[in-house]
Amino acid sequence: MAQNAIMTKQTWPAEGFTRAPYWVYTDAAIYAQEQANIFRGNTWNYLGLEAEVPEIGNYKTTYIGEQSVVMTRAEDGQIHAVQNRCAHRGNMVCREAFGQAKKLSCVYHAWNYNLKGDLTHAAFSKGLRGEGGLPEDFKHADHGLLKLRVATLCGLVFATFSNDTPPLEDWLGDVAAGIKRVLHKPLKVLGYDTQRIHANWKAYHENPRDSYHANILHTFYGTFGLSRQSQESGMTLDAAGRHVYFYTKAGTEKPSTDFDKTASDLRSKNDALRLEDPSILKWTDEFGDGVSVQILTTYPSFVLHQIANSLATRQLLPKGPHQCDLVWTYFGFEDDDVVMTERRLAQANLAGSAGLISVEDAAVCEMMQKAMADGATGESFMEMGGKTLTSGGSSKLSERAIRNFWHNYRMDMKL
Amino acid sequence: MSTYIPSEHFRTAENLIYEWARCIDENRVEAIASLLCETGRYTVKSRFNHDRQLPMAIIDCHSPAQLRDRILSMRIANIYAPQHYRHIISGVQIVGTSQDADGVFTLQVRSNYLVVRTMELDGDMKIISTGQCQDEIVLDASTAEGARFKNRLFLYDSRVIETLLIIPI
């Protein structure tokens, strides 16, 4: 408990959610508490797409926080999620990233489970020749894999360890509309990209909530007009402020002298950056609403992006206080024609770990972590757009969504 | 191998592969674009996706122009911690040859690569990528190099990219 004793000396800055002290990004005891209070707490965490487990017996091995979790398409045709830990001695049951199985079987002592996680058979449970075996009062029903609650929305699969998490759509509130806008028909997976970021998971989680940085840091956006501050844009949060999405409509520039003055100083518009072959930026307004970029983030570990015609989910996996993995799943729709698929694949060059737009994000997270050092001193400052949870309204020039993150984080962490 | 492959073909292929790596390691990255044919393609894809027949690649340039665009973005638009690479290449092997009606040879070549990344600020070094190159090399006496890549496919072994991949490998 020594670490806890040290931690409790730390107090949150008096200003509240407009500040985040740097020790929350570095402290091992805080990290352990996050696993319990957030990732195993009252949150829905993204597991994957229904399209990843299309057939009965398909499974995917993934994580919620640091817990390994298996998502299955079970005998009943429904999606289930179980902790990937044998109820007997704790061995990992599934070790393939994706697989096909009739049952989930632990290699250590051959305890077998059905695809919902119920124990169906334990090797030698009756012993042999009257010797050994499990006690008379052993009930298979009491020794299944730990089952998680599962909910799906438009082909996305979420799970929670808690019985108290509100139903998924209630929990998402107004932000569900941003999911429904994009995921309006059956999906087809195009591939994966995992990015290992040597920074605390929260440094990344804040990033896609931060609409202020998007048109400043990312030169590629501004220069090619996919997303500029002068364009029509907006931001929507759910009532509790856990989730957010913001959007920009390319080609809707509204001239203003304020913008011209500021933009001239921004490195995000670089006239020297001219593409010989701009074909990768050609996009079609497939949703018919003019939105060129929509970035949607749900608490604590999920992002859905539409960047032109590039569509992907991002799953954030904490790996200790100083590291996280960001798993990108690129997809299109089942009925995409060849041209559309090629367009999505070409635009995969824009995002992800080698993305011409987005490589900066991982670099900034790591630079932040480096500058925080041991986290003993200092705090961030987040008053863009105002000091309250509502100030800033729907303007992208605001840190409202980040203030709301810290508000919810502090409640969950009792900090 | 059943067919005889002249040893000069092997030398040419090996030299072209080394040339690509040296351009990057010596921070003359722009020069790799001229090692691609006009219709050449440069792709960096995970073995994870490849094994599952998933088409998505983290880098996919369908022409030298697209590769030059990517390098220009790296030079003037993207932000990343200053760094440089060292390529280690082994096991260069010609696994197939073909000749068209004009007598132009195309070689199917495999090699292993390993890239060490060194960070300028603190000097940290890390193996950031290993994998196999699957190359299609066109022998063309009319070019200075005598050969260029028609296809360069880097299949990287780990599904994970360490931080980011902005300098091409």
Coordinates of C-alpha atoms in Angstrom, one line a residue:
Chain A
M1 CA 0.0 0.0 0.0
A2 CA 3.0 2.2 0.0
Q3 CA 2.2 3.5 -3.4
N4 CA -1.4 4.4 -2.3
A5 CA 0.0 6.3 0.6
I6 CA 2.2 8.3 -1.8
M7 CA -0.7 8.8 -4.1
T8 CA -3.1 10.2 -1.5
K9 CA -0.8 13.0 -0.9
Q10 CA -1.7 14.2 -4.3
T11 CA -4.8 16.3 -4.6
W12 CA -6.6 17.4 -7.7
P13 CA -6.0 21.1 -8.6
A14 CA -8.7 23.3 -7.0
E15 CA -9.8 24.6 -10.5
G16 CA -11.3 21.1 -11.1
F17 CA -11.9 19.7 -14.6
T18 CA -10.1 22.5 -16.4
R19 CA -6.9 21.0 -15.1
A20 CA -5.4 17.5 -15.2
P21 CA -2.5 16.9 -12.9
Y22 CA 0.4 15.0 -14.6
W23 CA 0.6 12.4 -11.9
V24 CA -2.6 10.8 -13.3
Y25 CA -0.7 9.9 -16.4
T26 CA 2.3 8.3 -14.6
D27 CA 1.2 6.9 -11.2
A28 CA 1.1 3.0 -11.0
A29 CA -1.6 3.0 -8.3
I30 CA -3.8 5.3 -10.4
Y31 CA -3.4 3.0 -13.3
A32 CA -4.4 -0.1 -11.2
Q33 CA -7.5 1.8 -9.9
E34 CA -8.5 2.7 -13.5
Q35 CA -8.6 -1.0 -14.4
A36 CA -11.1 -1.6 -11.6
N37 CA -13.1 1.6 -11.6
I38 CA -13.2 2.3 -15.4
F39 CA -12.4 -0.7 -17.5
R40 CA -14.1 -3.2 -15.2
G41 CA -16.5 -0.5 -14.0
N42 CA -19.7 0.9 -15.4
T43 CA -18.5 1.4 -19.0
W44 CA -19.2 -0.2 -22.4
N45 CA -16.0 -1.1 -24.1
Y46 CA -15.7 -1.8 -27.8
L47 CA -14.8 -5.4 -28.7
G48 CA -15.0 -5.4 -32.4
L49 CA -17.4 -5.7 -35.3
E50 CA -20.2 -8.3 -35.8
A51 CA -18.6 -8.7 -39.3
E52 CA -15.5 -10.2 -37.6
V53 CA -17.5 -13.1 -36.3
P54 CA -20.0 -13.8 -39.1
E55 CA -20.5 -17.5 -38.6
I56 CA -21.4 -19.6 -35.6
G57 CA -18.2 -20.7 -33.9
N58 CA -16.1 -17.7 -35.0
Y59 CA -14.3 -16.0 -32.2
K60 CA -12.0 -13.0 -31.8
T61 CA -9.5 -12.6 -28.9
T62 CA -9.2 -9.1 -27.7
Y63 CA -9.0 -7.0 -24.5
I64 CA -10.9 -4.7 -22.2
G65 CA -8.3 -2.7 -20.3
E66 CA -5.7 -5.4 -19.6
Q67 CA -8.2 -8.2 -19.3
S68 CA -8.2 -10.6 -22.2
V69 CA -11.7 -11.1 -23.5
V70 CA -13.1 -13.4 -26.2
M71 CA -16.0 -12.4 -28.4
T72 CA -17.9 -15.4 -29.9
R73 CA -20.7 -16.1 -32.3
A74 CA -22.4 -18.8 -30.2
E75 CA -24.7 -21.8 -31.0
D76 CA -27.7 -19.5 -30.6
G77 CA -26.3 -17.2 -33.5
Q78 CA -25.9 -14.4 -31.0
I79 CA -22.7 -12.6 -30.0
H80 CA -21.3 -13.4 -26.5
A81 CA -18.3 -12.3 -24.6
V82 CA -16.3 -14.1 -21.9
Q83 CA -13.2 -13.5 -20.0
N84 CA -10.3 -15.4 -21.6
R85 CA -9.3 -17.1 -18.4
C86 CA -10.1 -20.8 -17.5
A87 CA -12.4 -21.1 -14.5
H88 CA -10.1 -23.9 -13.2
R89 CA -6.6 -22.5 -12.9
G90 CA -6.7 -19.3 -14.9
N91 CA -5.0 -20.4 -18.1
M92 CA -5.8 -18.4 -21.3
V93 CA -8.4 -20.4 -23.3
C94 CA -8.1 -18.8 -26.7
R95 CA -4.7 -17.8 -28.1
E96 CA -5.5 -17.1 -31.8
A97 CA -6.4 -13.5 -32.7
F98 CA -9.3 -15.0 -34.7
G99 CA -10.5 -18.5 -34.9
Q100 CA -13.3 -21.0 -35.6
A101 CA -14.2 -23.5 -32.9
K102 CA -17.0 -25.8 -31.9
K103 CA -16.1 -25.3 -28.2
L104 CA -13.7 -23.3 -26.1
S105 CA -11.2 -25.7 -24.7
C106 CA -8.5 -25.1 -22.2
V107 CA -5.3 -26.9 -23.2
Y108 CA -4.0 -27.3 -19.6
H109 CA -6.5 -29.8 -18.2
A110 CA -9.1 -30.0 -21.0
W111 CA -11.9 -28.1 -19.3
N112 CA -14.3 -27.5 -22.2
Y113 CA -16.9 -24.7 -22.5
N114 CA -19.6 -24.0 -25.1
L115 CA -19.4 -20.8 -27.1
K116 CA -21.4 -18.9 -24.4
G117 CA -18.8 -19.9 -21.8
D118 CA -20.8 -22.6 -19.9
L119 CA -18.6 -25.5 -18.6
T120 CA -19.7 -28.6 -20.5
H121 CA -17.0 -31.0 -19.6
A122 CA -13.9 -31.2 -17.3
A123 CA -11.5 -34.0 -18.1
F124 CA -11.6 -36.9 -15.6
S125 CA -14.2 -35.2 -13.5
K126 CA -15.5 -38.6 -12.3
G127 CA -11.9 -39.8 -11.7
L128 CA -10.6 -43.2 -12.9
R129 CA -11.4 -46.6 -11.5
G130 CA -13.0 -45.0 -8.4
E131 CA -10.0 -42.8 -7.6
G132 CA -9.6 -39.0 -8.1
G133 CA -12.2 -36.8 -9.7
L134 CA -14.0 -33.7 -8.6
P135 CA -16.1 -33.7 -5.4
E136 CA -19.7 -35.0 -5.4
D137 CA -21.0 -31.5 -4.9
F138 CA -19.2 -30.0 -8.0
K139 CA -21.7 -28.3 -10.2
H140 CA -20.7 -27.5 -13.8
A141 CA -23.0 -24.6 -13.8
D142 CA -20.9 -22.8 -11.1
H143 CA -17.7 -23.1 -13.1
G144 CA -18.2 -21.4 -16.4
L145 CA -16.1 -18.7 -17.9
L146 CA -16.9 -15.2 -16.6
K147 CA -19.6 -13.8 -18.9
L148 CA -19.7 -10.2 -19.8
R149 CA -22.9 -8.3 -20.8
V150 CA -22.9 -7.7 -24.6
A151 CA -24.7 -5.1 -26.6
T152 CA -24.5 -4.3 -30.3
L153 CA -25.3 -1.2 -32.3
C154 CA -25.1 -1.0 -36.1
G155 CA -22.6 -3.8 -36.3
L156 CA -20.4 -2.6 -33.4
V157 CA -20.0 -4.9 -30.4
F158 CA -19.5 -3.5 -26.9
A159 CA -19.2 -5.4 -23.6
T160 CA -19.2 -4.5 -19.9
F161 CA -18.1 -6.3 -16.8
S162 CA -20.7 -4.5 -14.7
N163 CA -24.4 -5.2 -14.2
D164 CA -25.0 -1.6 -13.4
T165 CA -23.9 0.0 -16.7
P166 CA -27.0 1.5 -18.3
P167 CA -28.2 0.0 -21.6
L168 CA -25.8 0.8 -24.4
E169 CA -28.0 3.3 -26.3
D170 CA -29.1 5.1 -23.2
W171 CA -25.4 5.3 -22.2
L172 CA -24.4 6.7 -25.7
G173 CA -27.3 9.2 -25.7
D174 CA -27.2 11.8 -28.5
V175 CA -23.8 10.4 -29.7
A176 CA -25.5 7.2 -31.0
A177 CA -26.7 9.3 -33.9
G178 CA -23.1 9.8 -35.1
I179 CA -22.7 6.0 -35.1
K180 CA -26.0 5.4 -37.0
R181 CA -25.1 8.0 -39.6
V182 CA -22.0 6.1 -40.7
L183 CA -22.8 2.4 -40.0
H184 CA -26.1 2.2 -41.9
K185 CA -25.6 -1.1 -43.7
P186 CA -23.6 -4.4 -43.3
L187 CA -19.9 -4.0 -43.0
K188 CA -16.9 -5.7 -44.6
V189 CA -13.5 -5.7 -42.8
L190 CA -10.5 -4.5 -45.0
G191 CA -7.7 -4.9 -42.5
Y192 CA -5.9 -4.0 -39.3
D193 CA -3.2 -1.7 -38.0
T194 CA -1.9 -1.7 -34.5
Q195 CA 0.0 1.3 -33.3
R196 CA 2.0 1.0 -30.0
I197 CA 2.2 4.4 -28.4
H198 CA 4.6 4.9 -25.5
A199 CA 2.3 7.1 -23.5
N200 CA -0.5 6.8 -21.0
W201 CA -3.8 5.8 -22.5
K202 CA -5.5 9.0 -21.5
A203 CA -3.0 11.1 -23.5
Y204 CA -4.4 9.3 -26.5
H205 CA -8.0 9.3 -25.4
E206 CA -8.0 13.1 -25.1
N207 CA -6.6 13.5 -28.6
P208 CA -9.7 12.6 -30.7
R209 CA -11.9 14.6 -28.2
D210 CA -9.7 17.6 -28.9
S211 CA -11.3 19.4 -31.9
Y212 CA -9.1 22.4 -31.2
H213 CA -5.9 20.6 -32.4
A214 CA -7.2 18.9 -35.5
N215 CA -6.9 21.9 -37.8
I216 CA -3.7 23.2 -36.3
L217 CA -1.4 20.2 -35.8
H218 CA -2.4 18.3 -38.9
T219 CA -1.0 20.2 -41.9
F220 CA -2.4 17.8 -44.3
Y221 CA -6.0 18.5 -43.3
G222 CA -5.7 22.3 -43.7
T223 CA -3.6 22.3 -46.8
F224 CA -5.9 20.1 -48.8
G225 CA -9.1 21.5 -47.4
L226 CA -10.5 18.2 -45.9
S227 CA -10.9 20.0 -42.6
R228 CA -10.3 23.7 -41.8
Q229 CA -11.5 25.9 -39.0
S230 CA -13.2 28.2 -41.5
Q231 CA -15.5 25.4 -42.7
E232 CA -18.9 24.6 -41.4
S233 CA -18.5 22.3 -38.4
G234 CA -20.0 21.2 -35.1
M235 CA -19.7 19.1 -32.0
T236 CA -22.3 16.9 -30.2
L237 CA -21.9 15.5 -26.7
D238 CA -24.2 13.2 -24.8
A239 CA -26.0 14.6 -21.7
A240 CA -23.4 13.1 -19.3
G241 CA -20.5 14.4 -21.4
R242 CA -18.9 11.0 -21.7
H243 CA -19.0 10.8 -25.5
V244 CA -18.5 13.2 -28.3
Y245 CA -18.4 13.5 -32.1
F246 CA -17.5 16.4 -34.2
Y247 CA -17.7 17.0 -37.9
T248 CA -16.5 19.3 -40.7
K249 CA -17.9 19.9 -44.1
A250 CA -15.3 20.4 -46.8
G251 CA -15.9 23.1 -49.3
T252 CA -18.0 25.3 -47.0
E253 CA -15.4 28.0 -46.2
K254 CA -16.9 31.1 -44.7
P255 CA -14.4 34.0 -45.1
S256 CA -13.6 36.0 -42.0
T257 CA -10.8 38.4 -41.2
D258 CA -10.3 36.6 -37.8
F259 CA -9.5 33.4 -39.6
D260 CA -7.3 35.0 -42.2
K261 CA -5.2 36.7 -39.4
T262 CA -4.8 33.5 -37.4
A263 CA -4.4 31.1 -40.3
S264 CA -1.5 33.0 -41.7
D265 CA 0.4 31.9 -38.6
L266 CA -0.7 28.3 -38.6
R267 CA 1.7 25.7 -39.8
S268 CA -1.4 23.7 -40.8
K269 CA -1.7 25.4 -44.1
N270 CA 1.5 24.9 -46.0
D271 CA 1.5 26.2 -49.6
A272 CA 4.7 24.3 -50.4
L273 CA 2.8 21.0 -49.9
R274 CA 1.5 20.3 -53.4
L275 CA 0.7 16.7 -54.4
E276 CA 1.8 15.4 -57.8
D277 CA -1.0 12.9 -57.6
P278 CA -3.9 14.2 -55.5
S279 CA -6.1 11.2 -56.5
I280 CA -5.9 9.8 -52.9
L281 CA -7.9 12.9 -51.7
K282 CA -10.7 12.4 -54.1
W283 CA -13.8 11.4 -52.1
T284 CA -17.4 11.0 -52.6
D285 CA -20.1 12.3 -50.3
E286 CA -21.4 8.7 -49.7
F287 CA -23.7 9.8 -46.8
G288 CA -25.2 12.6 -48.7
D289 CA -24.7 15.3 -46.0
G290 CA -21.5 17.0 -47.1
V291 CA -19.5 15.8 -44.0
S292 CA -15.9 15.2 -45.0
V293 CA -14.6 14.3 -41.6
Q294 CA -16.4 12.9 -38.5
I295 CA -14.5 11.8 -35.4
L296 CA -16.5 10.1 -32.7
T297 CA -15.2 9.1 -29.3
T298 CA -16.9 7.1 -26.6
Y299 CA -15.6 6.8 -23.1
P300 CA -13.2 5.3 -22.3
S301 CA -11.6 3.5 -25.2
F302 CA -13.4 3.7 -28.6
V303 CA -13.1 5.9 -31.7
L304 CA -15.1 5.7 -35.0
H305 CA -13.7 7.8 -37.8
Q306 CA -14.9 8.9 -41.2
I307 CA -12.1 10.7 -42.9
A308 CA -13.3 11.3 -46.5
N309 CA -14.2 7.7 -47.5
S310 CA -11.8 6.1 -45.0
L311 CA -13.8 4.3 -42.3
A312 CA -12.2 2.7 -39.2
T313 CA -12.7 1.9 -35.6
R314 CA -9.9 2.5 -33.1
Q315 CA -9.8 0.5 -29.9
L316 CA -7.6 1.8 -27.2
L317 CA -5.9 -0.8 -25.0
P318 CA -3.9 0.4 -21.9
K319 CA -0.6 -1.5 -21.4
G320 CA 0.7 -0.1 -18.2
P321 CA 0.9 3.6 -17.2
H322 CA 3.4 4.5 -19.9
Q323 CA 2.1 2.5 -22.9
C324 CA -1.0 1.9 -24.9
D325 CA -1.9 0.0 -28.1
L326 CA -4.3 1.6 -30.6
V327 CA -5.9 -1.1 -32.8
W328 CA -7.3 0.3 -36.1
T329 CA -9.9 -1.8 -37.9
Y330 CA -10.5 -0.5 -41.4
F331 CA -13.8 -1.4 -43.1
G332 CA -16.1 -0.7 -45.9
F333 CA -19.6 -1.9 -46.7
E334 CA -20.5 -5.3 -48.0
D335 CA -22.1 -3.8 -51.1
D336 CA -19.1 -1.5 -52.0
D337 CA -18.1 -1.9 -55.6
V338 CA -14.4 -2.3 -56.7
V339 CA -14.0 1.4 -57.2
M340 CA -15.2 2.3 -53.7
T341 CA -13.1 -0.4 -52.1
E342 CA -10.0 0.9 -54.0
R343 CA -10.8 4.4 -52.8
R344 CA -11.1 3.3 -49.2
L345 CA -7.8 1.4 -49.5
A346 CA -6.1 4.4 -51.1
Q347 CA -7.3 6.7 -48.3
A348 CA -6.0 4.2 -45.7
N349 CA -2.7 6.0 -46.5
L350 CA -4.2 9.1 -44.7
A351 CA -4.8 7.5 -41.3
G352 CA -3.2 5.0 -38.9
S353 CA 0.4 4.4 -38.0
A354 CA 1.7 5.6 -41.4
G355 CA -1.1 8.1 -42.0
L356 CA -0.2 11.3 -43.9
I357 CA -2.8 13.1 -41.8
S358 CA -2.5 11.5 -38.4
V359 CA 1.0 10.3 -37.6
E360 CA 1.4 13.5 -35.5
D361 CA -1.0 12.2 -32.9
A362 CA 1.2 9.4 -31.6
A363 CA 4.2 11.7 -31.8
V364 CA 2.5 14.3 -29.7
C365 CA 1.3 11.8 -27.1
E366 CA 4.9 10.5 -26.6
M367 CA 6.3 14.0 -26.4
M368 CA 3.7 14.9 -23.8
Q369 CA 4.6 11.8 -21.7
K370 CA 8.3 12.6 -22.0
A371 CA 7.7 16.2 -20.9
M372 CA 5.6 15.0 -17.9
A373 CA 8.6 13.1 -16.7
D374 CA 7.7 11.5 -13.4
G375 CA 4.5 13.5 -13.2
A376 CA 5.3 14.9 -9.8
T377 CA 4.7 18.4 -10.8
G378 CA 2.5 20.3 -13.2
E379 CA -0.9 20.1 -14.7
S380 CA -2.6 20.8 -18.1
F381 CA -4.8 23.8 -18.7
M382 CA -8.1 23.4 -20.6
E383 CA -10.1 26.6 -20.7
M384 CA -10.5 26.9 -24.5
G385 CA -14.1 27.8 -25.0
G386 CA -14.6 28.5 -21.3
K387 CA -14.4 27.0 -17.9
T388 CA -17.6 24.9 -17.6
L389 CA -18.9 21.7 -18.9
T390 CA -21.2 23.4 -21.4
S391 CA -19.1 26.5 -22.3
G392 CA -17.9 26.4 -25.9
G393 CA -21.2 25.0 -27.0
S394 CA -20.9 23.1 -30.3
S395 CA -17.8 25.1 -31.5
K396 CA -14.8 23.0 -32.4
L397 CA -12.6 25.8 -31.0
S398 CA -13.2 24.5 -27.6
E399 CA -11.9 22.0 -25.1
R400 CA -15.4 21.3 -23.8
A401 CA -15.2 17.6 -24.7
I402 CA -11.9 17.1 -22.8
R403 CA -13.3 19.0 -19.7
N404 CA -16.2 16.6 -19.8
F405 CA -13.8 13.6 -20.0
W406 CA -12.0 14.7 -16.8
H407 CA -15.3 15.4 -15.1
N408 CA -16.5 11.8 -15.7
Y409 CA -13.0 10.4 -15.0
R410 CA -12.9 12.1 -11.6
M411 CA -16.3 10.8 -10.6
D412 CA -15.4 7.2 -11.6
M413 CA -12.0 7.4 -9.9
K414 CA -13.3 9.3 -6.9
L415 CA -10.5 11.8 -7.3
Chain B
M1 CA 15.6 -24.5 -58.6
S2 CA 15.1 -25.9 -62.0
T3 CA 16.0 -23.0 -64.3
Y4 CA 19.5 -21.5 -64.6
I5 CA 19.7 -17.9 -63.4
P6 CA 22.7 -16.0 -64.6
S7 CA 24.8 -14.7 -61.7
E8 CA 24.7 -11.2 -63.0
H9 CA 21.0 -11.2 -62.5
F10 CA 21.6 -12.0 -58.9
R11 CA 24.1 -9.2 -58.6
T12 CA 21.8 -6.7 -60.2
A13 CA 18.9 -7.6 -57.9
E14 CA 21.0 -7.5 -54.8
N15 CA 22.5 -4.2 -55.8
L16 CA 19.1 -2.6 -56.4
I17 CA 17.8 -3.8 -53.1
Y18 CA 20.9 -2.4 -51.3
E19 CA 20.6 0.9 -53.2
W20 CA 17.0 1.4 -52.0
A21 CA 18.1 0.8 -48.3
R22 CA 21.1 3.0 -48.6
C23 CA 19.1 5.9 -50.0
I24 CA 16.9 5.8 -46.9
D25 CA 19.7 5.2 -44.4
E26 CA 21.7 8.1 -45.8
N27 CA 18.7 10.4 -45.6
R28 CA 18.4 10.7 -49.4
V29 CA 14.9 9.3 -49.2
E30 CA 13.6 11.1 -52.3
A31 CA 16.0 9.0 -54.4
I32 CA 14.0 5.8 -53.9
A33 CA 11.2 7.0 -56.1
S34 CA 13.5 6.8 -59.1
L35 CA 14.1 3.1 -58.3
L36 CA 10.4 2.4 -59.1
C37 CA 9.2 1.9 -62.7
E38 CA 6.7 4.5 -63.9
T39 CA 4.0 1.9 -63.2
G40 CA 5.7 0.6 -60.1
R41 CA 4.0 0.1 -56.8
Y42 CA 5.5 0.3 -53.3
T43 CA 3.5 -1.3 -50.5
V44 CA 4.0 -1.9 -46.8
K45 CA 1.6 -4.4 -45.3
S46 CA 1.4 -6.5 -42.2
R47 CA 1.8 -10.2 -42.4
F48 CA -1.3 -10.3 -40.2
N49 CA -3.4 -8.8 -42.9
H50 CA -1.7 -10.7 -45.7
D51 CA -2.2 -14.1 -44.0
R52 CA -5.9 -13.3 -43.7
Q53 CA -6.3 -12.2 -47.3
L54 CA -7.2 -8.7 -46.1
P55 CA -6.3 -6.0 -48.6
M56 CA -5.5 -3.0 -46.3
A57 CA -1.8 -1.9 -46.3
I58 CA -0.5 1.0 -44.1
I59 CA 1.5 2.4 -47.1
D60 CA 0.4 1.8 -50.6
C61 CA 1.9 3.9 -53.4
H62 CA 0.7 3.1 -56.9
S63 CA 3.4 5.2 -58.7
P64 CA 6.7 7.0 -58.1
A65 CA 4.6 10.2 -57.9
Q66 CA 2.6 8.9 -55.0
L67 CA 5.8 7.9 -53.3
R68 CA 7.3 11.4 -53.8
D69 CA 4.1 12.9 -52.4
R70 CA 4.5 10.8 -49.3
I71 CA 8.1 11.8 -48.9
L72 CA 7.3 15.5 -49.4
S73 CA 4.7 15.2 -46.7
M74 CA 7.2 13.6 -44.4
R75 CA 9.7 16.4 -45.1
I76 CA 7.5 19.4 -44.7
A77 CA 4.1 18.5 -43.2
N78 CA 4.4 15.7 -40.7
I79 CA 5.6 16.0 -37.1
Y80 CA 7.6 13.2 -35.5
A81 CA 10.6 12.8 -33.2
P82 CA 13.8 13.2 -35.3
Q83 CA 15.1 9.7 -36.2
H84 CA 17.1 7.7 -38.7
Y85 CA 17.1 4.1 -39.9
R86 CA 19.6 1.4 -40.6
H87 CA 18.6 -1.5 -42.8
I88 CA 20.1 -4.9 -42.5
I89 CA 19.3 -7.2 -45.5
S90 CA 19.8 -10.9 -45.9
G91 CA 18.8 -13.9 -47.8
V92 CA 18.4 -12.3 -51.3
Q93 CA 17.1 -15.0 -53.5
I94 CA 15.7 -15.1 -57.0
V95 CA 12.7 -17.3 -56.9
G96 CA 11.5 -16.9 -60.5
T97 CA 12.3 -15.3 -63.8
S98 CA 10.4 -14.5 -67.0
Q99 CA 11.2 -12.8 -70.3
D100 CA 8.8 -10.9 -72.5
A101 CA 8.7 -10.8 -76.3
D102 CA 11.3 -7.9 -76.4
G103 CA 13.7 -10.0 -74.3
V104 CA 13.2 -7.9 -71.1
F105 CA 13.8 -10.0 -68.0
T106 CA 11.6 -9.8 -64.9
L107 CA 12.9 -11.3 -61.7
Q108 CA 10.9 -12.5 -58.7
V109 CA 13.0 -11.8 -55.7
R110 CA 12.7 -12.5 -52.0
S111 CA 14.8 -11.0 -49.2
N112 CA 14.7 -10.5 -45.4
Y113 CA 15.0 -7.1 -43.9
L114 CA 15.5 -5.6 -40.4
V115 CA 15.3 -1.9 -39.6
V116 CA 16.8 -0.4 -36.5
R117 CA 15.5 3.1 -35.6
T118 CA 17.8 5.5 -33.8
M119 CA 16.3 8.5 -32.1
E120 CA 18.3 11.7 -32.4
L121 CA 17.3 13.3 -29.1
D122 CA 18.3 10.5 -26.6
G123 CA 20.0 8.0 -28.9
D124 CA 17.5 5.3 -28.1
M125 CA 17.8 2.4 -30.6
K126 CA 15.1 -0.1 -31.4
I127 CA 14.3 -2.8 -33.9
I128 CA 11.1 -1.3 -35.4
S129 CA 10.5 -3.8 -38.2
T130 CA 11.5 -7.1 -39.6
G131 CA 10.0 -9.0 -42.5
Q132 CA 10.2 -10.2 -46.1
C133 CA 10.4 -8.2 -49.2
Q134 CA 8.6 -9.7 -52.2
D135 CA 10.0 -7.8 -55.2
E136 CA 9.4 -7.9 -58.9
I137 CA 12.5 -6.4 -60.6
V138 CA 12.6 -5.4 -64.3
L139 CA 16.0 -5.6 -65.9
D140 CA 16.2 -2.6 -68.2
A141 CA 19.6 -1.7 -69.7
S142 CA 18.3 1.8 -70.7
T143 CA 18.3 3.0 -67.1
A144 CA 21.4 4.0 -65.0
E145 CA 20.7 1.3 -62.5
G146 CA 20.1 -1.3 -65.1
A147 CA 17.1 -2.5 -63.2
R148 CA 14.0 -1.0 -61.4
F149 CA 11.3 -2.3 -59.1
K150 CA 7.9 -3.0 -60.7
N151 CA 6.6 -4.1 -57.3
R152 CA 8.1 -3.7 -53.9
L153 CA 6.0 -5.4 -51.2
F154 CA 7.3 -5.2 -47.6
L155 CA 5.5 -7.7 -45.5
Y156 CA 6.3 -6.8 -41.9
D157 CA 6.2 -9.6 -39.3
S158 CA 4.6 -8.0 -36.2
R159 CA 1.1 -6.6 -36.4
V160 CA 2.4 -3.8 -34.3
I161 CA 4.0 -0.6 -35.5
E162 CA 6.2 1.1 -32.9
T163 CA 4.8 4.6 -32.6
L164 CA 4.6 5.5 -36.3
L165 CA 6.1 4.8 -39.6
I166 CA 6.8 8.0 -41.5
I167 CA 10.1 7.4 -43.1
P168 CA 9.6 4.7 -45.7
I169 CA 11.4 1.4 -45.1

